[in-house]
Coordinates of C-alpha atoms and ligand atoms in Angstrom, one line a residue:
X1 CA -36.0 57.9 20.3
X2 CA -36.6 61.1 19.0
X3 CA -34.3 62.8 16.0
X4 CA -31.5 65.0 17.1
X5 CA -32.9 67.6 14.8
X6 CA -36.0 67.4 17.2
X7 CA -34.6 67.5 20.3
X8 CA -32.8 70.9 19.4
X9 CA -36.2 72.5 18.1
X10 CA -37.4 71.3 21.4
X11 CA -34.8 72.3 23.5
X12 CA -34.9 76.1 21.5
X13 CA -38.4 76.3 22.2
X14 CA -38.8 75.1 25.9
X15 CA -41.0 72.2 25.0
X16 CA -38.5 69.3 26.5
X17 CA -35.2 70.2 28.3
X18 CA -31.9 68.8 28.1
X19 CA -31.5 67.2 31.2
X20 CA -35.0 65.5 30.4
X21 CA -33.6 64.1 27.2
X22 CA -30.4 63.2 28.9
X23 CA -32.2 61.2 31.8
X24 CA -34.0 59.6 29.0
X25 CA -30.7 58.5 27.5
X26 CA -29.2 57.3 30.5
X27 CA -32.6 55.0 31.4
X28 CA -32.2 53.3 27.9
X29 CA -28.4 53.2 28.5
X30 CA -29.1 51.5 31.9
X31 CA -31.3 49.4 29.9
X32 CA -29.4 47.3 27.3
X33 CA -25.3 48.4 28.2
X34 CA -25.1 45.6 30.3
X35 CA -26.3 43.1 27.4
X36 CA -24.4 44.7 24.5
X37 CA -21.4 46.8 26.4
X38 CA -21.8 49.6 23.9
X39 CA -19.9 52.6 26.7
X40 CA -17.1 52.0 28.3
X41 CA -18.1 55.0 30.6
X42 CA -21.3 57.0 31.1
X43 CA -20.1 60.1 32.3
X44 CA -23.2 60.7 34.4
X45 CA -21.8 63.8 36.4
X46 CA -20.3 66.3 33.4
X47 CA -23.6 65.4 31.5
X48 CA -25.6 66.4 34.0
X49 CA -24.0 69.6 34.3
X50 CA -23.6 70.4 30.6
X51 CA -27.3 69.3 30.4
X52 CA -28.3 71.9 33.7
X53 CA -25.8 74.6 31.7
X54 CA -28.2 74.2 28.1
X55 CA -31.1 74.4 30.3
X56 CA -30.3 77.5 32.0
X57 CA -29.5 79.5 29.1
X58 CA -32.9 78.6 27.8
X59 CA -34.4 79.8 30.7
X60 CA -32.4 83.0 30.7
X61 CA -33.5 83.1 27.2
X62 CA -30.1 82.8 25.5
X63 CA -29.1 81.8 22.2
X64 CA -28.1 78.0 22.1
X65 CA -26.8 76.1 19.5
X66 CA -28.2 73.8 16.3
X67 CA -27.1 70.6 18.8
X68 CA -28.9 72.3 21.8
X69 CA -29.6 69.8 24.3
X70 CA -28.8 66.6 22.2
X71 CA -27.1 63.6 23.8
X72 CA -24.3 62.1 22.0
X73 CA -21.8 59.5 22.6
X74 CA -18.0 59.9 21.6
X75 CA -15.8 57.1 20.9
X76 CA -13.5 56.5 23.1
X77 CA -10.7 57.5 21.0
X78 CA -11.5 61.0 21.3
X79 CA -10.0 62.8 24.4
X80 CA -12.4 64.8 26.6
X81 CA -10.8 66.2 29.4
X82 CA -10.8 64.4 32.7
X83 CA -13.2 61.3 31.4
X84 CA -11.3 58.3 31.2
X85 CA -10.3 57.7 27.3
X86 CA -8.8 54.0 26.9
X87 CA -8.9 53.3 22.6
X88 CA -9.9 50.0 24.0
X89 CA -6.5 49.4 25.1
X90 CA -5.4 48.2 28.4
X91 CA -2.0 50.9 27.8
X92 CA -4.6 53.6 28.0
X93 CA -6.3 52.2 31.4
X94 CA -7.0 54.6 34.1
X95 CA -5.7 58.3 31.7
X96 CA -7.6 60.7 31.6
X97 CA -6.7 63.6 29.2
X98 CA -5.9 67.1 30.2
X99 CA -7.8 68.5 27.2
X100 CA -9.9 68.4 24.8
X101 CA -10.3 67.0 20.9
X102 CA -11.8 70.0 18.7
X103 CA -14.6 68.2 18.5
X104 CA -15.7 67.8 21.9
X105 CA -15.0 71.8 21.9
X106 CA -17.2 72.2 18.9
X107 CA -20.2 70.1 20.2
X108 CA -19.9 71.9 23.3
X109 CA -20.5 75.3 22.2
X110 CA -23.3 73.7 19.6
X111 CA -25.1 72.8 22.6
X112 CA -24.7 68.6 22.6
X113 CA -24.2 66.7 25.9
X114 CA -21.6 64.2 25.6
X115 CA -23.1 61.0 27.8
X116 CA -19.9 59.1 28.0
X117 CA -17.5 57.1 25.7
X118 CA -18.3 54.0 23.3
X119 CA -16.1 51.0 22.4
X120 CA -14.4 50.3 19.6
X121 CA -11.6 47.6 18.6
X122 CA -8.2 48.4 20.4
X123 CA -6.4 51.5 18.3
X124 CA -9.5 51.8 15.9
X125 CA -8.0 48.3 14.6
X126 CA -10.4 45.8 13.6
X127 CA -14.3 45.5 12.3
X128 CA -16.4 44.2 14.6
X129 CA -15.5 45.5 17.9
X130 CA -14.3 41.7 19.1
X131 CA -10.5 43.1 18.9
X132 CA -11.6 45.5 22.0
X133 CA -9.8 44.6 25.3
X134 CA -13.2 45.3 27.6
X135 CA -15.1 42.9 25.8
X136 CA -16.6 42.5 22.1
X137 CA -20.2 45.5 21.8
X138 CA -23.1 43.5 20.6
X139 CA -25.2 44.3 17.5
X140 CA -28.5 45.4 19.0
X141 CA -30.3 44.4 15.6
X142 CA -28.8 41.0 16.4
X143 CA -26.7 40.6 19.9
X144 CA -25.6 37.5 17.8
X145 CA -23.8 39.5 15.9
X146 CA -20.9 41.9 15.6
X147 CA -21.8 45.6 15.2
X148 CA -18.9 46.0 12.5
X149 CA -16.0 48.3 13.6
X150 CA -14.2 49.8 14.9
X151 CA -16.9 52.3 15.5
X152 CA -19.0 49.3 16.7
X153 CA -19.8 51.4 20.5
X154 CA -21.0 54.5 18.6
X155 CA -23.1 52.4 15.7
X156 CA -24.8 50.5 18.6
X157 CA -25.6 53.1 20.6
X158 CA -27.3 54.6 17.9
X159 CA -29.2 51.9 16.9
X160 CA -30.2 51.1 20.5
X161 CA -31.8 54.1 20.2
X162 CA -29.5 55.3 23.7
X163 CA -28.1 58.2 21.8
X164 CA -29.6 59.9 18.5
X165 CA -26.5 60.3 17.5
X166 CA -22.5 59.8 18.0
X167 CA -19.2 60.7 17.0
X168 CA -16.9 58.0 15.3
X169 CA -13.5 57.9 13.3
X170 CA -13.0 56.4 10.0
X171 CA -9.1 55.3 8.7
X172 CA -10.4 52.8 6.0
X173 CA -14.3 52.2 7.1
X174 CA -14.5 52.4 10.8
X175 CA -17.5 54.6 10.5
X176 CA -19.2 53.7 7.6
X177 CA -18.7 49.9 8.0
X178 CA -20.6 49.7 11.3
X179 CA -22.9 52.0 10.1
X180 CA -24.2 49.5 7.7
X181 CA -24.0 46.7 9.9
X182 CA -26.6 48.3 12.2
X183 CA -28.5 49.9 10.3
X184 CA -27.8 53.8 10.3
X185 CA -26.1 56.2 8.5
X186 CA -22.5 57.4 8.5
X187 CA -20.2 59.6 6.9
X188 CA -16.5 59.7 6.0
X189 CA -16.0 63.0 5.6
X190 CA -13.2 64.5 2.9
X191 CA -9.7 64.5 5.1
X192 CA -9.2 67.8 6.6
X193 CA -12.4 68.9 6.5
X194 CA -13.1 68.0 10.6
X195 CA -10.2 68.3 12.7
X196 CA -8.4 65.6 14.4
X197 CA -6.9 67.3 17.2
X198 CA -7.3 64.9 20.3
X199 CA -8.2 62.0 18.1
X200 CA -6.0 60.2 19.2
X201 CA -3.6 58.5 15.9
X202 CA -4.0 55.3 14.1
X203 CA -3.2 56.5 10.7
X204 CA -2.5 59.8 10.4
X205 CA -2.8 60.3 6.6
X206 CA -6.3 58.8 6.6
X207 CA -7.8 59.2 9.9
X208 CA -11.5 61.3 10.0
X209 CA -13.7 62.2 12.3
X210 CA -17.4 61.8 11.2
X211 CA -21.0 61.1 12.5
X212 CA -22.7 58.6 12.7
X213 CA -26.8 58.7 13.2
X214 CA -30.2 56.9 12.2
X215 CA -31.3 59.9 9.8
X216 CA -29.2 61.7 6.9
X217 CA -30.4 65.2 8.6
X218 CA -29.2 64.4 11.6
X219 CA -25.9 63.3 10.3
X220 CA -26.1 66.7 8.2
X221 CA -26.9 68.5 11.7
X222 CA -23.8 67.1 13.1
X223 CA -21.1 67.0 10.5
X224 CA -21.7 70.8 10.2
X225 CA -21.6 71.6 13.4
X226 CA -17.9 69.6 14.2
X227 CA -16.3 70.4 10.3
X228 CA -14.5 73.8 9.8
X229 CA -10.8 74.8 9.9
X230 CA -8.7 74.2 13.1
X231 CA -5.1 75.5 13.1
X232 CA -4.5 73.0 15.8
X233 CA -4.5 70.3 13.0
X234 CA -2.0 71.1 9.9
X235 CA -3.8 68.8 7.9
X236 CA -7.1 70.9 8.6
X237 CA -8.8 72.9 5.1
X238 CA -9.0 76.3 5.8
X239 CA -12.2 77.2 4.9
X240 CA -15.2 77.2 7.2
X241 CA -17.7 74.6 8.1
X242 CA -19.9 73.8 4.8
X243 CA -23.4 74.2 5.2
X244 CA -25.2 70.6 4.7
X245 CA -28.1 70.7 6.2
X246 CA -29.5 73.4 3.8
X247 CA -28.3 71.2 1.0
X248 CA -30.3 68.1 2.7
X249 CA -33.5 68.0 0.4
X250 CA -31.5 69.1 -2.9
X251 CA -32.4 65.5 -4.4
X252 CA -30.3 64.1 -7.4
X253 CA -31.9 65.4 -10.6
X254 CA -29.6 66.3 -13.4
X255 CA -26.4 64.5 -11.4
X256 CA -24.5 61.6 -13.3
X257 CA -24.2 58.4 -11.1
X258 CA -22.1 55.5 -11.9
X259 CA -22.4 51.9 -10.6
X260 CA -18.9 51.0 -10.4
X261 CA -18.0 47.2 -10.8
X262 CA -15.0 46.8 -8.6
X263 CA -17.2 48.3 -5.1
X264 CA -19.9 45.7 -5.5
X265 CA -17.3 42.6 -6.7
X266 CA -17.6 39.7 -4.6
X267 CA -20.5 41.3 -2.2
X268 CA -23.4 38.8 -1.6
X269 CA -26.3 38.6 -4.3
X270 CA -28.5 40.3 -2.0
X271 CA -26.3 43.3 -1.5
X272 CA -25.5 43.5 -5.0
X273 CA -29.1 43.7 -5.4
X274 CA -29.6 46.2 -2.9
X275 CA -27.2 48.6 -4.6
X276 CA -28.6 47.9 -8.1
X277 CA -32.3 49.0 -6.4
X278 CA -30.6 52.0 -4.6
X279 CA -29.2 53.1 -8.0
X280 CA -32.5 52.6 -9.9
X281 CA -34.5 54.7 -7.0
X282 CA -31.8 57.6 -7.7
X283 CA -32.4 56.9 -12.0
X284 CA -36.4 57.3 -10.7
X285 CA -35.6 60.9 -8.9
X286 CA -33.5 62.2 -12.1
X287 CA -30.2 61.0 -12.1
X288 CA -28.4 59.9 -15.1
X289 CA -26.7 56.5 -14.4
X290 CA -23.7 55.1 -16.6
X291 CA -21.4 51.7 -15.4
X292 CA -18.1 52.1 -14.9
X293 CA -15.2 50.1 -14.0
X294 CA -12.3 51.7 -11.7
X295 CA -9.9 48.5 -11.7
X296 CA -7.1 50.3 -9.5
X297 CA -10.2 49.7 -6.4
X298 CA -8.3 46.0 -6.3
X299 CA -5.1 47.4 -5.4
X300 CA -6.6 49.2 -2.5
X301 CA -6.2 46.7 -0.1
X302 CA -2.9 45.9 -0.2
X303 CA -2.0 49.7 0.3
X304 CA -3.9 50.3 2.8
X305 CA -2.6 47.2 5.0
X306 CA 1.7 48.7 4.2
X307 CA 0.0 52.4 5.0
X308 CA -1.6 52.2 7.9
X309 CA 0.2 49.8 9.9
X310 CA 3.3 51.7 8.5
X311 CA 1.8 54.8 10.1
X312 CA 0.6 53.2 13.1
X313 CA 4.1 51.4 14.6
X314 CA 5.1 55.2 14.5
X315 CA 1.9 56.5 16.1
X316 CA 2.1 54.0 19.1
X317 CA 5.5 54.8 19.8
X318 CA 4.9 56.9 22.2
X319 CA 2.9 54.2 24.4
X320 CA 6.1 53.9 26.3
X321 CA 5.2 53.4 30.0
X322 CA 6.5 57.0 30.6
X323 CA 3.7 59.1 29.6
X324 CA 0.7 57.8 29.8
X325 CA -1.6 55.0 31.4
X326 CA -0.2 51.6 31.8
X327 CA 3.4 50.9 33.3
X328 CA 4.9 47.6 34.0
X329 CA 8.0 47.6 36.1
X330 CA 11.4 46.1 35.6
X331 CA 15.2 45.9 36.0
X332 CA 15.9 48.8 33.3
X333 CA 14.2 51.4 31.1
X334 CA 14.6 49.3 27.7
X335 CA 12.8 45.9 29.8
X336 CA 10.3 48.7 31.7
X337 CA 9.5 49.5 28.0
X338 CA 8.9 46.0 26.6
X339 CA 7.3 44.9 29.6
X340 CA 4.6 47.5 29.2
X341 CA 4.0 47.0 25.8
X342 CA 3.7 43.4 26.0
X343 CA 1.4 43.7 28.8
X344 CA -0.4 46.6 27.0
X345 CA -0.9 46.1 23.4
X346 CA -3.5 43.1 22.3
X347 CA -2.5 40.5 19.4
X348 CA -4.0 42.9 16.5
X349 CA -2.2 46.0 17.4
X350 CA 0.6 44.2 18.0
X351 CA 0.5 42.3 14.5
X352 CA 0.3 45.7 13.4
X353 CA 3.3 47.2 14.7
X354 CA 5.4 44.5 13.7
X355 CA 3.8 44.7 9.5
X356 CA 4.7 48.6 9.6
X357 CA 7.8 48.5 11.5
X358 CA 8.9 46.0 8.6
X359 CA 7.7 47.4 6.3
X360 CA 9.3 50.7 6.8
X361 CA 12.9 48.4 7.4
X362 CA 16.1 50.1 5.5
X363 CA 15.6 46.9 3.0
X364 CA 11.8 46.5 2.5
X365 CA 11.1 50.1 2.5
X366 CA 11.3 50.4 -1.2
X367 CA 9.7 46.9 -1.8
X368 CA 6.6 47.6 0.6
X369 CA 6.1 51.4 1.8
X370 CA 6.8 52.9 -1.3
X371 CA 5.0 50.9 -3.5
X372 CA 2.0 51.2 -1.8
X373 CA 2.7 54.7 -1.8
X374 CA 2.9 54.6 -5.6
X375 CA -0.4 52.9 -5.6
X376 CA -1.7 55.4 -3.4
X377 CA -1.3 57.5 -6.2
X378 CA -2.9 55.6 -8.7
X379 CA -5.7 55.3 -6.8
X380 CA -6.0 58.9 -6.5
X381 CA -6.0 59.4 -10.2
X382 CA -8.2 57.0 -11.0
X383 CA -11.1 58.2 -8.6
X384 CA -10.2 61.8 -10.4
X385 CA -11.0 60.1 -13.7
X386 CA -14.2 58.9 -12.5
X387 CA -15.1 61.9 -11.5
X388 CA -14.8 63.4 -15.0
X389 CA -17.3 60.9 -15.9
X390 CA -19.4 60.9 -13.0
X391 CA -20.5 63.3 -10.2
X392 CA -21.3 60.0 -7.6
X393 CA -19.9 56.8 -7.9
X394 CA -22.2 54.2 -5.5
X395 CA -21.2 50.4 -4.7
X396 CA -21.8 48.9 -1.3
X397 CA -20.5 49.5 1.6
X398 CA -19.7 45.8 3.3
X399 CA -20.0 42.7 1.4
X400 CA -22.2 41.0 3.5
X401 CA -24.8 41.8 6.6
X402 CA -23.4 41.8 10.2
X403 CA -21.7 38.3 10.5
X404 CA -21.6 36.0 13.8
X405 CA -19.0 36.7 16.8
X406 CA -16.0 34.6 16.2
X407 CA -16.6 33.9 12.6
X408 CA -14.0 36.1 11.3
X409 CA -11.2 36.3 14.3
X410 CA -9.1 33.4 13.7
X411 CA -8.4 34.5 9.8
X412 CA -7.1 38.5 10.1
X413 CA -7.4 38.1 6.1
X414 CA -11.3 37.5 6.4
X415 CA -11.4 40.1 8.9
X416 CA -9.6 42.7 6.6
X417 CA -11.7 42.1 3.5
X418 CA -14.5 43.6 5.7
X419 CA -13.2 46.7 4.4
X420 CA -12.7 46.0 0.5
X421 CA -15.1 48.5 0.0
X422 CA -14.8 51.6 2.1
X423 CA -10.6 51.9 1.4
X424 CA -10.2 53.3 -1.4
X425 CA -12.2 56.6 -0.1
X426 CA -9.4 56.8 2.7
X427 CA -7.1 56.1 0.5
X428 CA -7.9 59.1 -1.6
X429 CA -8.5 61.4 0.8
X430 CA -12.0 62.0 -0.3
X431 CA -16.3 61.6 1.2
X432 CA -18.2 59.2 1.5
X433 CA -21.7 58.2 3.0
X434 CA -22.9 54.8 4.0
X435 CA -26.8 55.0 3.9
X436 CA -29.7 51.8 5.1
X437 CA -30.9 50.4 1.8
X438 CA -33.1 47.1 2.2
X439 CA -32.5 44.2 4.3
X440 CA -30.8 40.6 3.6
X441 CA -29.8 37.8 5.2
X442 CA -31.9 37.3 8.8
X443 CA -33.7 40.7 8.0
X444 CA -30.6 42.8 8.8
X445 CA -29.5 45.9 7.4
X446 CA -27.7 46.6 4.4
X447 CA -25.8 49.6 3.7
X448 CA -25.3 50.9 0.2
X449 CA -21.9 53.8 -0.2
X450 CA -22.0 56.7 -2.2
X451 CA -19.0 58.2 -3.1
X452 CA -17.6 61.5 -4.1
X453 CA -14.7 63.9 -4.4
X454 CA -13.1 65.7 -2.1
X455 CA -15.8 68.7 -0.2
X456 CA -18.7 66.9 -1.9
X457 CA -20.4 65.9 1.4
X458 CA -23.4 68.6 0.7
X459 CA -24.4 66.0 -2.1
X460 CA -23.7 63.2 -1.2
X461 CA -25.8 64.0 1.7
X462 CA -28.4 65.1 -0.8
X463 CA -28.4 61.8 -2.2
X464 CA -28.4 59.5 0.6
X465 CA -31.5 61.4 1.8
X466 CA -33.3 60.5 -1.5
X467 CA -32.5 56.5 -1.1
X468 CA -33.8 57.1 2.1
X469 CA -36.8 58.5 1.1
X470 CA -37.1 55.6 -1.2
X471 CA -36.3 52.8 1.3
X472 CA -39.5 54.0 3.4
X473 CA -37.9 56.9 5.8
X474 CA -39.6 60.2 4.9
Ligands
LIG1 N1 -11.0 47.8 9.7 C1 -9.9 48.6 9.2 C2 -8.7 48.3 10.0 O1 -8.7 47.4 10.7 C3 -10.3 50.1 9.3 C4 -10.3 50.6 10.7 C5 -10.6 52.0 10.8 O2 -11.2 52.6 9.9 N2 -10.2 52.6 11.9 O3 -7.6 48.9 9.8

């Protein structure tokens, strides 16, 4: 499938059309969905007519934007008014929302055509799609294999080629996780810097919005064009959009890089490898690379798993059979309420609730909540050290290649050490990138991370585009 960045120029200049491009996305859609259930819902009449609105400004020779014409697919956590948007959740079944997440409102007036909505595991809660209640996505490198989550719908349909590129949210790896798994690039972006109105809440304190796409331009292209301050969303930076794409062939020369011990601990020998490669190839195009050790990474896990659940029982309060989707009937409001959510809610999200709602308890709060919130804290610190020292920190991103459907779901444990790697970011609050670097195990992907401060997305960019010129993708 063509780039997204070549679509647009095409689009611009009248050589293809959008509804062309589109149709072309919908045959490969109709081609492999029903094998690897990567959309929950192709939304076959609104693309159409976004696609018919692209074309006609072209013909009326109107401006149209840096996305112009480019299908994408959203996952389905991310409200778009009047499709159906279901977080993989049976609670969600049948709503449609009345409006729309900034995003959607941003791709819009780039120019993008949103084909539908992708899967993901139920709540953004998992990694590797299995925990979704429509059915596990496939990994179209391997459909043996899980396409990582809980972006696994976006990642897949991205490496199906079905969409060039898609949107996906990451709380403690959800975009950059999959991404690796199948073989593309994806970006947690510094928190704040793309809003997260109509996302809809897992974690507020660490949920982002990012892209995910099989190039580093293309994931420049679209970043850009969704980032920038929204006064919808407190949280939100207020400063504009940064400019990326500009940035994309910057290369690395003169920046410090440290390996850091505790993001490639424990991976497998052949991603270990793979990142010690990935940081020679950025030595080769000029940067200077030092070792460092950021032990506080250990704690990360631990935090994360009192933080976000903590965060989440109180997000999914308000799944209350009142206001939205799912309602299960009985003899009195409080019953009305636990029948719902007992129909509703799958075993993960409800494991969930119950960690942060004890958690959070008048006695534990102390014990649990705050301390990882102390933690929290550390962490912080210590990635602010590093950056004294160091202007990217790169590790890997998963510690193995995509593993087998079931192989992790009866041990939540295994399932959460998925994520070892990508936490700490979230944690901080700050960017990251998850690039292709080399293949392992079964000739799948691997993905290698680079890491940076907060608003450091323009090189980090630059760098993942120089491993990617090195691992054989001019
Ligand atoms: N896998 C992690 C979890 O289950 C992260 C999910 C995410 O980033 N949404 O919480």
């Amino acid at each position: 499938m063509k780039s997204a960045a070549r679509i647009a120029r095409e689009v611009q200049s009248g050589e293809t059309t959008a509804t062309a491009e589109l149709e072309a996305s919908f045959a490969a859609i109709s081609r492999r969905n029903g094998e690897l259930n990567v959309f929950l819902h192709v939304d076959q009449e609104g693309a159409r007519d976004q696609a018919a609105h692209i074309d006609a400004r072209v013909a009326r020779g109107e401006p149209v934007g840096a996305l112009a014409g480019v299908p994408i697919a959203i996952k389905d956590n991310l409200c778009q008014i009047g499709v159906p948007t279901t977080c993989s959740s049976k609670i969600l079944e049948g709503w449609r929302p009345p409006y729309n997440a900034t995003v959607i409102d941003r791709l819009a007036l780039a120019g993008a055509v949103c084909v539908g909505k992708t899967n993901l595991d139920e709540f953004a809660m998992g990694s590797s799609t299995e925990n979704s209640a429509f059915g596990p996505t496939r990994n179209p490198l391997d459909p043996s294999r899980v396409p990582g989550g809980s972006s696994g719908g976006s990642a897949a349909a991205v490496a199906a080629d079905m969409t060039p590129i898609a949107l996906g949210s990451d709380t403690g790896g959800s975009i950059r996780q999959p991404a690796a798994l199948c073989g593309i690039v994806g970006v947690k972006p510094t928190y704040g810097l793309v809003s997260r109105y109509g996302l809809i809440a897992f974690a507020s304190s660490l949920d982002q919005v990012g892209p995910l796409a099989k190039t580093v331009l293309d994931s420049a292209l679209l970043l850009e064009a969704i980032a920038g301050h929204d006064p919808r969303d407190s949280t939100s930076l207020p400063e504009p959009s940064p400019s990326l794409v500009a940035h994309v062939e910057d290369g690395v020369a003169g920046l410090r890089v440290a390996l850091v011990h505790e993001l490639v601990e424990g991976a497998d020998p052949e991603v270990l490898e793979a990142v010690e490669r990935a940081t020679a190839a950025l030595a080769d195009a000029g940067a200077t690379v030092v070792q460092l050790s950021i032990p506080e990474i250990r704690l990360a896990l631990s935090a994360y798993y009192l933080i976000a659940p903590a965060e989440a029982s109180s997000n999914l309060a308000r799944f209350d059979g009142v206001r939205y989707g799912l309602r299960v009937d009985a003899k009195n409001v409080t019953a009305m309420m636990e029948a719902t959510r007992t129909a509703g809610f799958g075993a993960e999200v409800k494991r969930r609730i119950m960690l942060g709602t004890y958690a959070l308890s008048a006695g534990y709060y102390d014990a649990y909540y705050g301390q990882a919130l102390k933690v929290r804290t550390h962490m912080i610190d210590a990635f602010a050290r590093a950056y004294r020292e160091a202007d990217l920190l790169i590790g890997a991103t998963t510690p193995s290649v995509a593993f087998a459907f079931g192989e992790k779901t009866t041990n939540p444990m295994a399932m959460y050490l998925s994520d070892v790697f990508t936490i700490p970011t979230n944690l901080a609050g700050e960017a990251a990138v998850s690039v292709p670097f080399g293949t392992g195990e079964g000739g799948l992907p691997i993905g290698v991370q680079l890491l940076g401060p907060g608003r450091s997305e323009a090189r980090l960019l630059a760098a993942a585009r120089v491993l990617e010129i090195a691992d054989g993708r001019p």
